[in-house]
Amino acid sequence: MSNLGYASLFIVMLAALLAALAQMSMALDEADIGRFSIWTGIASVIAGLPMMLW
């Protein structure tokens, strides 16, 4: 994969992580612990992807 490909993948993963963090924030505002836990798991998987892809 070229450097441009890695950069593109990084940008997409960063955007997905930021979206998951926004969802976590909304779940906390609504005191919805179940939804917060789900989004925490999703954010953790997204954050761990670079280690699995490398």
Short mmCIF file of C-alpha atoms in Angstrom, two decimals:
data_model
loop_
_atom_site.label_atom_id
_atom_site.label_comp_id
_atom_site.label_asym_id
_atom_site.label_seq_id
_atom_site.Cartn_x
_atom_site.Cartn_y
_atom_site.Cartn_z
CA MET A 1 0.00 0.00 0.00
CA SER A 2 1.35 3.42 -0.88
CA ASN A 3 1.83 6.30 1.51
CA LEU A 4 -1.23 7.98 0.06
CA GLY A 5 -3.24 4.83 0.77
CA TYR A 6 -2.08 4.73 4.38
CA ALA A 7 -2.82 8.43 4.81
CA SER A 8 -6.32 7.97 3.39
CA LEU A 9 -6.98 5.01 5.66
CA PHE A 10 -5.73 6.98 8.65
CA ILE A 11 -8.04 9.91 7.87
CA VAL A 12 -11.07 7.62 7.51
CA MET A 13 -10.27 5.83 10.79
CA LEU A 14 -9.76 9.16 12.57
CA ALA A 15 -13.12 10.42 11.32
CA ALA A 16 -14.81 7.20 12.46
CA LEU A 17 -13.20 7.48 15.88
CA LEU A 18 -14.31 11.10 16.25
CA ALA A 19 -17.86 10.11 15.26
CA ALA A 20 -17.84 7.32 17.86
CA LEU A 21 -16.61 9.76 20.51
CA ALA A 22 -19.44 12.15 19.61
CA GLN A 23 -21.94 9.30 20.03
CA MET A 24 -20.39 8.45 23.40
CA SER A 25 -20.80 12.07 24.48
CA MET A 26 -24.46 12.12 23.47
CA ALA A 27 -25.10 8.87 25.32
CA LEU A 28 -23.52 10.31 28.46
CA ASP A 29 -25.63 13.47 28.17
CA GLU A 30 -28.73 11.28 28.02
CA ALA A 31 -27.45 9.06 30.87
CA ASP A 32 -27.83 6.03 28.59
CA ILE A 33 -25.16 3.73 30.00
CA GLY A 34 -26.01 0.85 27.67
CA ARG A 35 -25.52 2.95 24.54
CA PHE A 36 -22.39 4.50 26.04
CA SER A 37 -20.93 1.03 26.62
CA ILE A 38 -21.65 -0.02 23.04
CA TRP A 39 -19.99 3.11 21.60
CA THR A 40 -17.04 2.67 23.94
CA GLY A 41 -16.54 -0.82 22.51
CA ILE A 42 -16.82 0.47 18.95
CA ALA A 43 -14.28 3.24 19.66
CA SER A 44 -11.93 0.69 21.21
CA VAL A 45 -12.10 -1.52 18.13
CA ILE A 46 -11.47 1.45 15.82
CA ALA A 47 -8.53 2.59 17.97
CA GLY A 48 -7.05 -0.94 17.85
CA LEU A 49 -7.31 -1.33 14.06
CA PRO A 50 -3.91 0.23 13.25
CA MET A 51 -2.20 -2.42 15.37
CA MET A 52 -4.03 -5.21 13.55
CA LEU A 53 -3.39 -3.70 10.10
CA TRP A 54 0.30 -3.05 10.60
#
